[in-house]
XYZ file of C-alpha atoms in Angstrom:
708
model
C 1.624 34.686 0.067
C -0.861 32.034 -1.195
C -3.829 33.330 -3.201
C -6.837 31.526 -4.538
C -6.272 31.272 -8.191
C -2.169 31.595 -8.360
C -0.061 29.200 -10.046
C 2.858 27.686 -8.528
C 5.752 25.902 -9.990
C 4.034 26.932 -13.573
C 1.417 23.919 -13.419
C -0.443 23.922 -9.994
C -3.577 26.083 -9.873
C -4.678 26.893 -6.293
C -8.219 26.506 -6.009
C -9.201 26.406 -2.246
C -8.049 25.613 1.110
C -9.021 22.212 2.509
C -7.117 21.920 5.804
C -4.668 23.535 7.951
C -1.911 22.232 10.537
C 0.659 23.515 12.894
C 3.291 24.421 10.485
C 1.399 24.205 7.029
C -1.951 24.756 5.051
C -3.269 22.327 2.596
C -4.745 23.409 -0.568
C -6.823 21.594 -3.367
C -5.251 22.592 -6.606
C -5.300 21.430 -10.395
C -2.162 20.088 -12.040
C -2.616 21.771 -15.476
C 0.473 19.516 -16.946
C -1.283 16.231 -16.271
C -4.928 17.593 -16.062
C -5.751 16.029 -12.593
C -6.458 17.567 -9.027
C -3.886 17.417 -6.355
C -3.338 18.422 -2.746
C -0.794 21.024 -2.305
C 0.779 21.479 1.448
C 2.416 24.813 1.805
C 4.517 25.761 4.695
C 3.220 28.849 6.487
C 4.652 32.035 6.029
C 5.951 32.549 9.430
C 7.708 29.412 9.501
C 9.437 29.864 5.706
C 12.110 31.969 7.068
C 13.181 29.638 9.899
C 15.843 27.211 8.555
C 14.877 24.365 11.041
C 11.279 24.433 10.348
C 12.244 24.491 6.548
C 14.504 21.558 7.029
C 11.825 19.541 8.958
C 9.552 20.313 6.180
C 11.872 18.964 3.712
C 12.453 15.959 5.696
C 8.620 15.385 5.466
C 8.860 15.399 1.589
C 12.030 13.230 1.511
C 10.456 10.517 3.937
C 7.047 10.431 2.330
C 8.439 10.202 -1.243
C 9.854 7.065 -0.716
C 6.762 5.192 0.305
C 4.415 3.736 -2.316
C 1.587 1.623 -1.236
C -2.209 1.814 -1.492
C -2.977 2.431 2.108
C -0.550 5.763 2.083
C -1.138 9.124 0.507
C 1.390 9.154 -2.177
C 3.358 12.314 -2.658
C 4.059 13.549 -6.320
C 6.357 16.742 -6.032
C 8.118 18.806 -3.880
C 9.628 22.420 -4.615
C 10.236 25.933 -3.454
C 9.087 29.218 -5.437
C 9.722 32.840 -4.303
C 9.975 31.600 -0.442
C 7.053 29.262 -0.776
C 7.962 25.396 0.258
C 5.168 23.006 -0.982
C 4.724 19.301 -1.394
C 2.349 18.059 -3.853
C 0.291 15.007 -2.740
C -2.390 12.774 -3.900
C -5.789 14.316 -3.266
C -7.883 11.967 -1.269
C -11.566 12.792 -1.422
C -12.926 11.878 2.140
C -12.798 12.317 5.711
C -10.352 12.049 8.502
C -10.979 9.053 10.897
C -11.216 11.779 13.673
C -14.249 13.136 12.200
C -15.716 9.800 11.145
C -15.720 8.942 14.909
C -16.821 11.753 15.807
C -19.821 11.669 13.187
C -20.683 7.897 14.540
C -19.848 8.494 18.285
C -18.123 4.831 18.312
C -17.599 2.102 15.512
C -18.625 -1.479 15.474
C -15.782 -3.978 16.213
C -15.922 -5.174 12.861
C -15.475 -1.804 11.099
C -12.775 -0.841 13.645
C -10.756 -3.707 13.357
C -11.264 -3.339 9.274
C -9.745 0.182 9.199
C -7.098 -0.944 11.720
C -5.841 -3.634 9.250
C -5.621 -1.217 6.371
C -4.039 1.595 8.412
C -1.596 -1.230 9.726
C -0.680 -2.336 6.215
C 0.290 1.262 5.245
C 2.517 1.822 8.463
C 3.992 -1.858 7.903
C 5.288 -0.663 4.301
C 6.661 2.415 5.982
C 8.444 0.173 8.587
C 9.826 -2.025 5.721
C 11.384 1.104 4.373
C 12.920 1.862 7.819
C 10.484 4.903 8.447
C 8.563 5.347 11.516
C 5.489 7.700 11.532
C 5.713 8.645 15.169
C 2.643 10.567 15.157
C -0.015 7.853 14.436
C -3.649 9.174 15.439
C -7.179 9.428 13.776
C -6.294 12.772 12.549
C -3.770 11.551 10.122
C -5.810 8.593 8.769
C -8.197 9.380 6.051
C -11.118 7.394 4.866
C -11.855 8.054 1.138
C -15.217 8.136 -0.313
C -14.844 4.544 -2.045
C -13.944 3.107 1.619
C -9.918 3.114 1.462
C -8.037 3.956 4.331
C -4.720 5.888 3.933
C -2.242 6.952 6.497
C -0.776 10.843 6.024
C 1.299 13.248 7.194
C 4.806 11.372 7.596
C 5.695 14.942 9.236
C 8.175 13.897 11.737
C 9.044 10.632 10.554
C 12.839 10.034 10.260
C 14.938 6.859 8.988
C 14.695 4.278 11.619
C 18.491 3.898 11.546
C 18.849 6.958 13.647
C 20.164 6.251 16.911
C 18.592 9.244 19.030
C 15.143 10.454 18.883
C 14.415 13.515 21.122
C 11.096 14.565 22.574
C 10.761 17.486 20.175
C 9.375 14.727 17.670
C 6.789 13.627 20.101
C 3.383 13.452 18.367
C -0.079 14.401 19.708
C 0.057 13.504 23.557
C -3.261 11.477 23.568
C -1.685 8.967 21.109
C 1.978 9.132 22.282
C 3.886 5.946 23.713
C 5.399 6.290 27.132
C 8.973 6.100 25.645
C 8.136 9.101 23.360
C 6.710 10.973 26.397
C 9.879 10.322 28.380
C 11.815 11.503 25.659
C 13.576 8.473 24.956
C 14.655 6.344 21.922
C 11.198 5.093 19.867
C 11.244 2.669 16.932
C 8.211 0.703 15.303
C 6.800 -0.408 18.515
C 5.826 3.194 19.482
C 3.475 3.238 16.347
C 2.036 0.269 17.490
C 1.362 1.753 20.710
C -0.292 4.923 19.025
C -2.177 2.410 16.840
C -3.556 0.675 19.930
C -4.877 4.098 21.293
C -6.287 4.877 18.037
C -8.283 1.307 17.903
C -9.208 1.954 21.465
C -10.837 5.368 20.455
C -12.573 3.750 17.415
C -14.103 0.943 19.440
C -15.179 3.261 22.453
C -15.605 6.698 20.956
C -12.893 8.157 23.377
C -9.260 8.361 24.400
C -8.134 6.126 27.101
C -5.919 9.050 29.208
C -7.263 12.755 29.403
C -6.232 15.705 31.383
C -6.012 19.336 31.797
C -2.418 19.812 30.376
C -0.483 17.759 27.991
C 2.034 17.166 30.696
C -0.422 15.475 32.804
C -1.817 13.253 29.706
C 2.042 12.207 29.052
C 2.478 11.250 32.760
C -0.584 8.912 32.600
C 0.697 7.175 29.614
C 3.765 6.543 31.600
C 2.292 5.716 35.005
C -1.304 4.740 34.952
C -2.601 1.458 33.977
C -4.218 1.255 30.631
C -8.142 0.800 30.890
C -9.889 -2.138 28.985
C -12.184 -0.992 26.181
C -14.595 -3.780 27.741
C -15.230 -1.385 30.882
C -16.940 1.002 28.273
C -18.517 -1.278 25.564
C -19.020 -4.744 27.284
C -20.006 -6.487 23.881
C -16.368 -5.977 22.503
C -14.875 -9.345 22.075
C -12.436 -10.442 24.483
C -9.677 -11.128 21.716
C -9.930 -7.439 20.381
C -9.811 -6.155 24.018
C -6.344 -8.257 24.469
C -5.218 -6.997 20.917
C -5.642 -3.258 22.066
C -4.107 -4.061 25.725
C -1.097 -5.913 24.090
C -0.639 -2.971 21.571
C -0.558 -0.601 24.699
C 1.838 -2.139 27.235
C 4.008 0.292 28.852
C 7.295 -1.868 28.084
C 7.634 -2.181 24.556
C 9.139 -5.734 24.599
C 5.585 -6.725 25.696
C 3.638 -5.257 22.913
C 3.577 -6.913 19.274
C 7.196 -7.082 17.805
C 6.080 -5.919 14.180
C 2.876 -4.654 12.561
C 2.812 -7.949 10.672
C 2.122 -9.721 13.715
C -0.289 -7.217 14.841
C -2.280 -7.594 11.511
C -2.261 -11.209 11.681
C -4.184 -11.070 14.947
C -6.415 -8.699 13.818
C -7.628 -10.604 10.734
C -7.940 -13.755 13.197
C -10.020 -11.488 15.196
C -12.308 -10.528 12.249
C -12.716 -14.238 11.280
C -13.018 -15.903 14.752
C -14.067 -12.948 17.348
C -15.094 -15.568 19.821
C -11.735 -16.965 20.156
C -9.135 -15.795 23.040
C -5.955 -16.397 21.430
C -3.868 -13.196 22.099
C -1.093 -13.664 24.567
C 0.973 -10.939 26.162
C 4.468 -12.004 26.458
C 6.341 -11.314 29.825
C 10.453 -11.190 29.029
C 11.076 -11.754 32.547
C 8.812 -14.787 33.210
C 11.055 -17.431 32.181
C 13.815 -16.133 34.362
C 11.711 -15.667 37.536
C 12.350 -17.613 40.799
C 9.253 -19.885 41.296
C 7.958 -20.012 45.063
C 7.505 -23.680 46.127
C 3.514 -24.221 46.605
C 2.410 -25.893 49.984
C 1.017 -28.552 48.040
C 4.349 -29.287 46.846
C 5.828 -29.684 50.370
C 2.959 -31.805 51.799
C 3.643 -34.185 48.788
C 7.210 -34.455 49.684
C 6.398 -35.092 53.658
C 3.998 -37.896 52.770
C 6.762 -39.596 50.505
C 9.248 -39.459 53.870
C 6.836 -41.111 55.786
C 6.681 -43.951 53.785
C 10.284 -44.951 54.660
C 10.923 -47.999 56.998
C 10.204 -47.412 60.695
C 13.001 -49.676 61.679
C 15.589 -48.134 59.592
C 14.937 -45.004 60.906
C 15.008 -46.078 64.535
C 18.498 -47.529 63.877
C 19.930 -44.519 62.308
C 18.234 -42.403 65.059
C 19.972 -44.470 67.820
C 23.400 -44.328 66.148
C 23.275 -40.655 65.816
C 23.546 -39.595 69.444
C 26.717 -41.826 69.944
C 28.539 -39.435 67.727
C 28.189 -36.342 69.752
C 31.670 -34.452 69.909
C 32.940 -32.011 72.479
C 33.325 -32.591 76.165
C 30.002 -33.190 77.618
C 28.857 -34.928 80.865
C 26.624 -37.770 81.119
C 23.743 -35.807 82.289
C 23.863 -33.700 79.136
C 24.326 -36.940 77.082
C 21.515 -38.201 79.024
C 19.499 -35.188 78.428
C 20.164 -35.049 74.702
C 19.431 -38.636 74.219
C 16.089 -37.860 76.024
C 15.633 -35.117 73.585
C 16.046 -37.283 70.840
C 13.874 -40.255 72.000
C 10.975 -37.643 72.673
C 11.206 -35.859 69.503
C 12.191 -38.267 66.801
C 9.430 -37.641 64.342
C 9.959 -33.747 63.624
C 13.935 -33.828 63.612
C 13.681 -36.735 60.875
C 11.153 -34.912 58.899
C 13.337 -31.940 58.426
C 16.370 -34.145 57.678
C 14.363 -36.401 55.026
C 12.814 -33.538 53.606
C 16.289 -31.764 52.576
C 17.525 -35.173 51.243
C 14.421 -35.931 49.201
C 14.327 -32.525 47.881
C 17.802 -32.806 46.483
C 17.260 -36.068 45.282
C 14.072 -34.510 43.285
C 16.052 -31.406 42.003
C 18.718 -33.421 40.623
C 16.608 -36.032 38.914
C 14.341 -33.032 37.083
C 17.700 -31.361 36.388
C 18.793 -34.559 34.709
C 15.560 -34.964 32.741
C 15.297 -31.544 31.541
C 18.981 -31.599 30.330
C 18.120 -34.619 28.470
C 15.208 -33.016 26.865
C 17.038 -30.113 25.994
C 19.808 -31.972 24.436
C 17.020 -33.979 22.357
C 15.666 -30.861 21.267
C 18.689 -29.458 20.256
C 19.629 -32.498 18.254
C 16.004 -32.458 16.576
C 16.640 -28.833 15.728
C 19.975 -29.254 13.726
C 18.769 -32.101 11.957
C 15.464 -30.451 10.888
C 17.559 -27.331 10.118
C 19.711 -29.456 7.955
C 17.159 -30.898 5.955
C 14.982 -27.585 5.857
C 12.315 -28.315 8.185
C 13.303 -25.395 10.613
C 14.516 -22.623 8.050
C 13.221 -19.708 9.432
C 14.916 -17.204 7.212
C 12.360 -18.303 4.255
C 9.643 -15.925 5.452
C 7.162 -15.280 2.750
C 6.522 -11.769 1.389
C 3.076 -10.520 1.329
C 1.921 -8.674 -1.474
C -1.302 -6.795 -2.561
C -3.156 -8.280 -5.595
C -3.587 -5.758 -8.503
C -6.728 -5.287 -10.691
C -6.062 -7.488 -13.607
C -9.453 -7.207 -15.687
C -9.270 -5.587 -18.818
C -5.651 -6.514 -19.347
C -4.569 -8.768 -22.060
C -3.463 -12.388 -21.079
C 0.328 -11.390 -21.712
C -0.086 -7.939 -19.779
C -1.836 -9.635 -16.881
C 0.679 -12.813 -16.439
C 3.373 -10.245 -16.720
C 1.957 -7.799 -14.272
C 1.445 -10.740 -11.844
C 4.983 -12.138 -12.431
C 6.601 -8.982 -11.343
C 4.459 -9.153 -7.940
C 5.979 -12.767 -7.469
C 2.686 -14.547 -8.232
C 2.316 -17.409 -10.226
C -0.546 -17.693 -12.618
C -2.828 -20.272 -14.373
C -4.879 -19.232 -17.398
C -8.303 -20.752 -18.230
C -10.473 -19.795 -21.062
C -14.091 -18.862 -21.415
C -16.177 -17.448 -24.059
C -17.863 -13.907 -23.296
C -20.116 -11.964 -25.282
C -18.961 -8.786 -23.407
C -15.407 -8.876 -23.142
C -12.847 -8.845 -26.207
C -11.074 -12.186 -26.843
C -7.730 -12.300 -25.414
C -8.342 -10.136 -22.616
C -8.831 -10.887 -18.753
C -12.460 -11.251 -17.497
C -11.685 -12.006 -14.001
C -9.185 -13.378 -11.442
C -10.002 -15.693 -8.544
C -8.041 -13.312 -6.151
C -9.879 -10.094 -5.584
C -8.037 -6.712 -5.924
C -6.481 -5.330 -3.060
C -6.494 -8.556 -1.263
C -3.110 -9.588 0.665
C -1.520 -12.983 -0.529
C 1.999 -14.372 0.011
C 4.661 -14.250 -2.777
C 4.576 -17.538 -4.991
C 0.706 -17.891 -4.389
C -1.342 -18.958 -7.862
C -3.841 -16.768 -9.409
C -6.209 -18.123 -11.709
C -6.892 -15.801 -14.715
C -10.205 -16.327 -16.918
C -9.606 -14.962 -20.060
C -12.256 -14.255 -23.024
C -12.072 -17.098 -25.824
C -11.429 -20.722 -26.400
C -8.307 -22.670 -26.050
C -8.827 -23.789 -29.975
C -8.985 -19.757 -30.718
C -6.124 -18.602 -28.919
C -3.350 -17.351 -31.636
C 0.102 -18.520 -31.445
C 1.265 -21.350 -29.104
C 2.377 -20.983 -25.179
C 5.487 -19.219 -24.398
C 7.435 -21.879 -21.768
C 8.650 -20.211 -18.488
C 12.457 -20.311 -18.673
C 13.235 -17.712 -15.910
C 16.064 -19.176 -13.715
C 16.952 -21.738 -16.178
C 20.813 -22.310 -17.313
C 21.402 -20.690 -20.808
C 21.611 -23.868 -22.652
C 18.427 -25.384 -21.017
C 16.504 -22.261 -21.704
C 17.385 -22.028 -25.315
C 16.889 -25.806 -25.845
C 13.479 -25.796 -24.040
C 12.384 -22.565 -26.156
C 13.549 -23.780 -29.461
C 11.836 -27.430 -28.727
C 8.496 -25.419 -28.481
C 9.074 -24.015 -31.770
C 10.420 -20.333 -31.146
C 13.864 -18.630 -31.944
C 15.909 -17.369 -29.228
C 17.911 -13.840 -28.897
C 20.222 -13.591 -26.033
C 21.282 -10.334 -24.218
C 23.264 -9.794 -21.032
C 22.654 -8.148 -17.501
C 23.683 -7.943 -14.041
C 21.796 -9.537 -11.135
C 22.582 -9.844 -7.385
C 20.033 -12.550 -7.021
C 20.290 -14.806 -10.317
C 23.410 -16.913 -10.742
C 25.806 -16.121 -13.687
C 24.717 -17.986 -16.886
C 21.007 -18.338 -15.677
C 18.109 -16.452 -17.153
C 17.082 -13.283 -15.442
C 14.072 -12.512 -17.647
C 12.412 -13.203 -20.756
C 10.270 -11.542 -23.352
C 7.379 -12.422 -24.070
C 6.826 -13.750 -20.386
C 6.397 -17.562 -19.763
C 2.630 -18.267 -19.635
C 1.932 -15.976 -22.533
C 1.523 -16.816 -26.521
C 3.391 -16.272 -29.457
C 3.334 -17.150 -33.097
C 5.496 -20.092 -33.806
C 9.089 -19.375 -35.228
C 8.424 -15.759 -33.508
C 11.484 -14.391 -31.428
C 12.027 -14.785 -27.482
C 14.461 -12.701 -26.075
C 16.248 -14.021 -22.770
C 18.534 -11.775 -20.338
C 21.265 -13.793 -19.163
C 22.813 -13.069 -15.702
C 26.420 -11.800 -15.642
C 26.383 -12.307 -11.798
C 26.780 -9.361 -9.664
C 27.824 -6.024 -10.837
C 31.330 -5.796 -9.915
C 32.358 -2.820 -11.861
C 30.200 -0.509 -9.826
C 27.668 -0.272 -12.547
C 23.777 -0.026 -11.969
C 21.284 -1.302 -14.004
C 18.669 1.195 -15.664
C 15.601 0.166 -13.546
C 12.323 -0.232 -15.537
C 10.274 2.483 -15.282
C 8.003 2.542 -18.129
C 4.282 2.837 -17.302
C 4.935 4.580 -13.929
C 3.709 8.102 -12.871
C 6.590 10.625 -13.555
C 7.331 11.513 -9.899
C 7.436 7.424 -9.048
C 9.822 7.197 -12.062
C 12.001 9.980 -10.812
C 12.135 8.391 -7.254
C 13.293 4.804 -8.229
C 15.788 6.472 -10.635
C 17.219 8.482 -7.805
C 17.166 5.329 -5.491
C 19.371 3.696 -7.980
C 21.987 6.463 -8.038
C 21.069 7.876 -11.451
C 20.489 11.369 -12.514
C 17.096 12.508 -14.240
C 17.881 14.449 -17.373
C 15.204 15.989 -19.786
C 11.504 15.257 -18.957
C 9.938 15.838 -22.642
C 6.301 15.142 -23.458
C 5.716 13.000 -26.626
C 3.102 11.069 -28.414
C 2.711 7.538 -27.692
C 0.151 4.693 -29.537
C -0.742 3.348 -26.064
C -3.710 5.311 -24.839
C -3.136 3.743 -21.256
C 0.234 5.619 -21.015
C -1.207 8.967 -21.204
C 0.497 11.018 -18.385
C 2.897 8.163 -17.649
C 6.706 7.300 -18.587
C 6.744 5.952 -22.197
C 10.384 6.094 -22.938
C 13.720 6.418 -21.337
C 16.993 7.118 -23.330
C 18.586 3.780 -22.090
C 17.095 0.394 -22.410
C 15.846 -1.340 -19.242
C 18.463 -3.287 -17.638
C 21.303 -1.607 -19.137
C 24.401 -1.519 -17.177
C 25.394 2.214 -16.698
C 27.854 4.176 -14.602
C 26.315 5.767 -11.006
C 25.120 9.324 -11.706
C 24.603 8.560 -15.487
C 21.667 11.091 -16.562
C 18.482 9.209 -17.823
C 16.233 11.280 -20.130
C 12.506 9.999 -19.900
C 9.389 10.757 -22.070
C 5.854 11.528 -20.826
C 3.134 10.211 -22.829
C 0.629 12.850 -24.159
C -1.374 9.849 -26.045
C -1.318 8.952 -29.623
C -0.246 11.286 -32.244
C -3.535 12.879 -33.620
C -4.601 12.135 -37.042
C -5.714 15.342 -38.899
C -7.554 15.775 -42.325
C -7.880 18.060 -45.078
C -10.735 19.426 -47.354
C -9.984 20.814 -50.922
C -12.934 20.020 -52.838
C -15.143 22.305 -54.648
C -18.673 22.828 -52.782
C -21.469 22.357 -55.262
C -24.829 24.177 -55.514
C -27.835 22.980 -53.113
C -30.106 23.034 -56.452
C -29.627 19.256 -56.633
C -30.932 18.982 -53.318
C -33.882 21.377 -53.242
C -35.481 21.991 -56.881
C -36.533 25.402 -55.294
C -33.422 26.878 -55.059
C -32.719 29.638 -57.453
C -29.094 30.214 -58.861
C -28.048 33.838 -57.667
C -30.086 33.469 -54.503
C -27.987 34.517 -51.312
C -26.918 31.421 -49.688
C -25.095 31.009 -46.263
C -22.631 27.777 -46.498
C -21.264 26.125 -42.933
C -19.005 23.437 -42.775
C -19.663 21.517 -39.230
C -17.521 18.723 -38.250
C -18.935 15.577 -36.572
C -17.629 16.732 -33.195
C -19.622 19.838 -33.375
C -16.481 21.954 -34.541
C -17.270 24.939 -37.129
C -14.615 25.076 -39.638
C -15.823 27.232 -42.372
C -18.807 29.775 -43.012
C -19.338 32.135 -45.809
C -22.326 33.859 -47.660
C -22.200 33.537 -51.425
C -24.464 34.087 -54.654
C -22.987 31.597 -57.028
C -21.735 28.063 -56.950
C -19.527 25.988 -57.085
C -17.082 27.450 -54.249
C -13.610 26.506 -55.487
C -11.584 28.197 -52.905
C -11.740 25.335 -50.262
C -8.148 24.805 -48.795
C -8.851 23.385 -45.137
C -6.048 21.728 -43.347
C -5.588 20.312 -39.824
C -8.879 18.947 -39.522
C -9.518 16.699 -36.420
C -12.817 15.261 -37.900
C -12.987 12.664 -40.695
C -16.476 13.719 -41.805
C -18.520 17.068 -41.624
C -22.053 18.262 -42.871
C -22.368 21.021 -45.199
C -25.435 23.089 -44.346
C -27.031 25.533 -47.024
C -29.238 28.225 -45.869
C -31.411 30.483 -48.218
C -34.661 32.037 -48.775
C -37.243 30.764 -51.144
C -39.905 33.140 -52.519
C -43.294 31.968 -53.700
C -44.693 33.583 -56.939
C -47.483 36.386 -56.512
C -51.252 35.291 -57.222
C -54.533 36.871 -58.337
C -57.589 36.356 -56.347
C -61.333 37.631 -56.930
C -63.195 39.041 -53.756
C -66.857 39.158 -52.647
C -67.405 42.290 -55.039
C -66.301 40.623 -58.205
C -62.818 42.645 -58.067
C -59.360 41.218 -58.820
C -56.768 41.635 -56.398
C -53.132 40.609 -56.333
C -51.603 38.610 -53.537
C -47.763 38.906 -53.195
C -45.469 35.877 -52.690
C -43.998 34.862 -49.674
C -40.380 34.323 -48.604
C -39.387 31.121 -46.384
C -36.153 30.272 -45.038
C -34.970 26.632 -46.321
C -31.961 24.710 -44.979
C -30.700 21.433 -46.340
C -27.602 19.522 -45.578
C -25.177 17.195 -47.428
C -22.486 14.859 -45.633
C -18.771 15.262 -46.934
C -15.831 12.995 -45.879
C -12.462 14.693 -45.259
C -9.196 13.265 -46.707
C -6.485 12.046 -44.235
C -3.256 14.147 -44.338
C 0.281 12.627 -44.285
């Protein structure tokens, strides 16, 4: 039983319930280990003893844990404790798209298309990992407070390689595809259909099909024609209308084939809403028999009538003499009369057949010649690389590089497959050597191989060191010669690679484009070719969240060993992996245990204080030795390290250790008594006025001594 305030997994404190579903409840929780808020999805108690439900719940965790994308809610952890099955996820502060639509009644086409693009990018990432969501709907799309769109709840997603999908995984019936409603096989195009229904609801504020029962609604998805969103909101652009209708075709073959093609049309609709560019394909159209139009028949007859009348008459008179069979003269005469009276109609029919065959033969010959020509052009073009359709560029999402050092930014972008160019600009606000900006905004989608121009603080003349040449992909000898010619020493290591040929450079450190001091060492990793010994290379997980690192190690066929917290001087790595027991790229046997270290930040510097505390008399001449005095030592952070009351100075028993502050204030508090005085009153009598006690406070600064 989940209770507010209870602790799960010795680290997740349940704070409040923030949502509920058919199988599970979602709680806002605090991860005390990494000091952050998370969302914990807990399987409802009534289902926890049902093995089918537990299996389904675990499948959700396994599917979602493999997805890492800015438009997908990340999964951090999964576990079970005392019969409580739970998944720990990224906490997204915001509202569901369903509530957002209800709040605004309907969205403008630009806002709807923008939201759809982000959601489709997340779904596309899942499809690339062979995972189908199968329950796309506004309730499973979250809009965060900063405007980011994230797809969540991959609760019934399964690997796309499954050959049979039954109706028990059917999602919400208002958004389900016809093939899902029938209980048949569903694939990526089922998600495209559901995304089309979601876009329809964003544009119109309603779902296209409704009914009294789920069965009635499902039948409408199968049988009824999809209504146009322009029937409800006429100002919707035609291209957006066509995108919705193409997504929601009954036949999967008539829909968009991939999320990438849908995203492309959505982006084009956003930039050119007045264009009518969407085409709905009909796979049967090319094979269909086309009816000959009346216009074509009339044209053929006109061509027949242009023939020589004398030739027609001679042929006509010659034909009757060739009649067969036993016929009397009257019959012959009668037949001749018929031929003489009705020549025009019969000749038209014969000539129509002959001309049509000639025309068809000519057309077929032309078509065959064109096809052969196209085939030759295609083969030649493919040979020289013009028609190489296999080289489809991969799209990547631009990361934020502002505030990174030049080398860090260049390395991070290189890992994404992007080229870089560095320009320098003086800045009063950004430290020299750090990135001021990039010409591509964070979150933008670009193609691998594109160039990013980085503006770095400083001037070319002030940059320390010299540029490091890019030698990745070079042969070992060429890379070594290039680096030495540029003034560097070279250290070579070996590694396996399935993509880099044997003898070529897999990677280098520092990376190409960064700067290093002359005569410094550049380490290059030389490919030994594919790993034929069934070994795996230790992946680079440094700087990743622990759950992300564990997922990558597991996918690589490695075991995760001890996870220990340790100090690391890089403050940016707090809460992230800062150590692995094997170096990155080391070939190891599958199943090897890799220990990882999680940074808790730089090692704390502590101080000590072992000096005497002197009297405040040098600060206040009114202080009398032997007077009661309270002494307090307070660090600059406000921490009170010492407090005592004494009657004499100096205090020689000071022995403070493990202090977190480098300096402190010593505060003295005591009373000062003024002497008694005599006065004469009106009657000439002398009276004595007693002295007064006043509380006095004085301070002095003291510096502590660093320990160790």
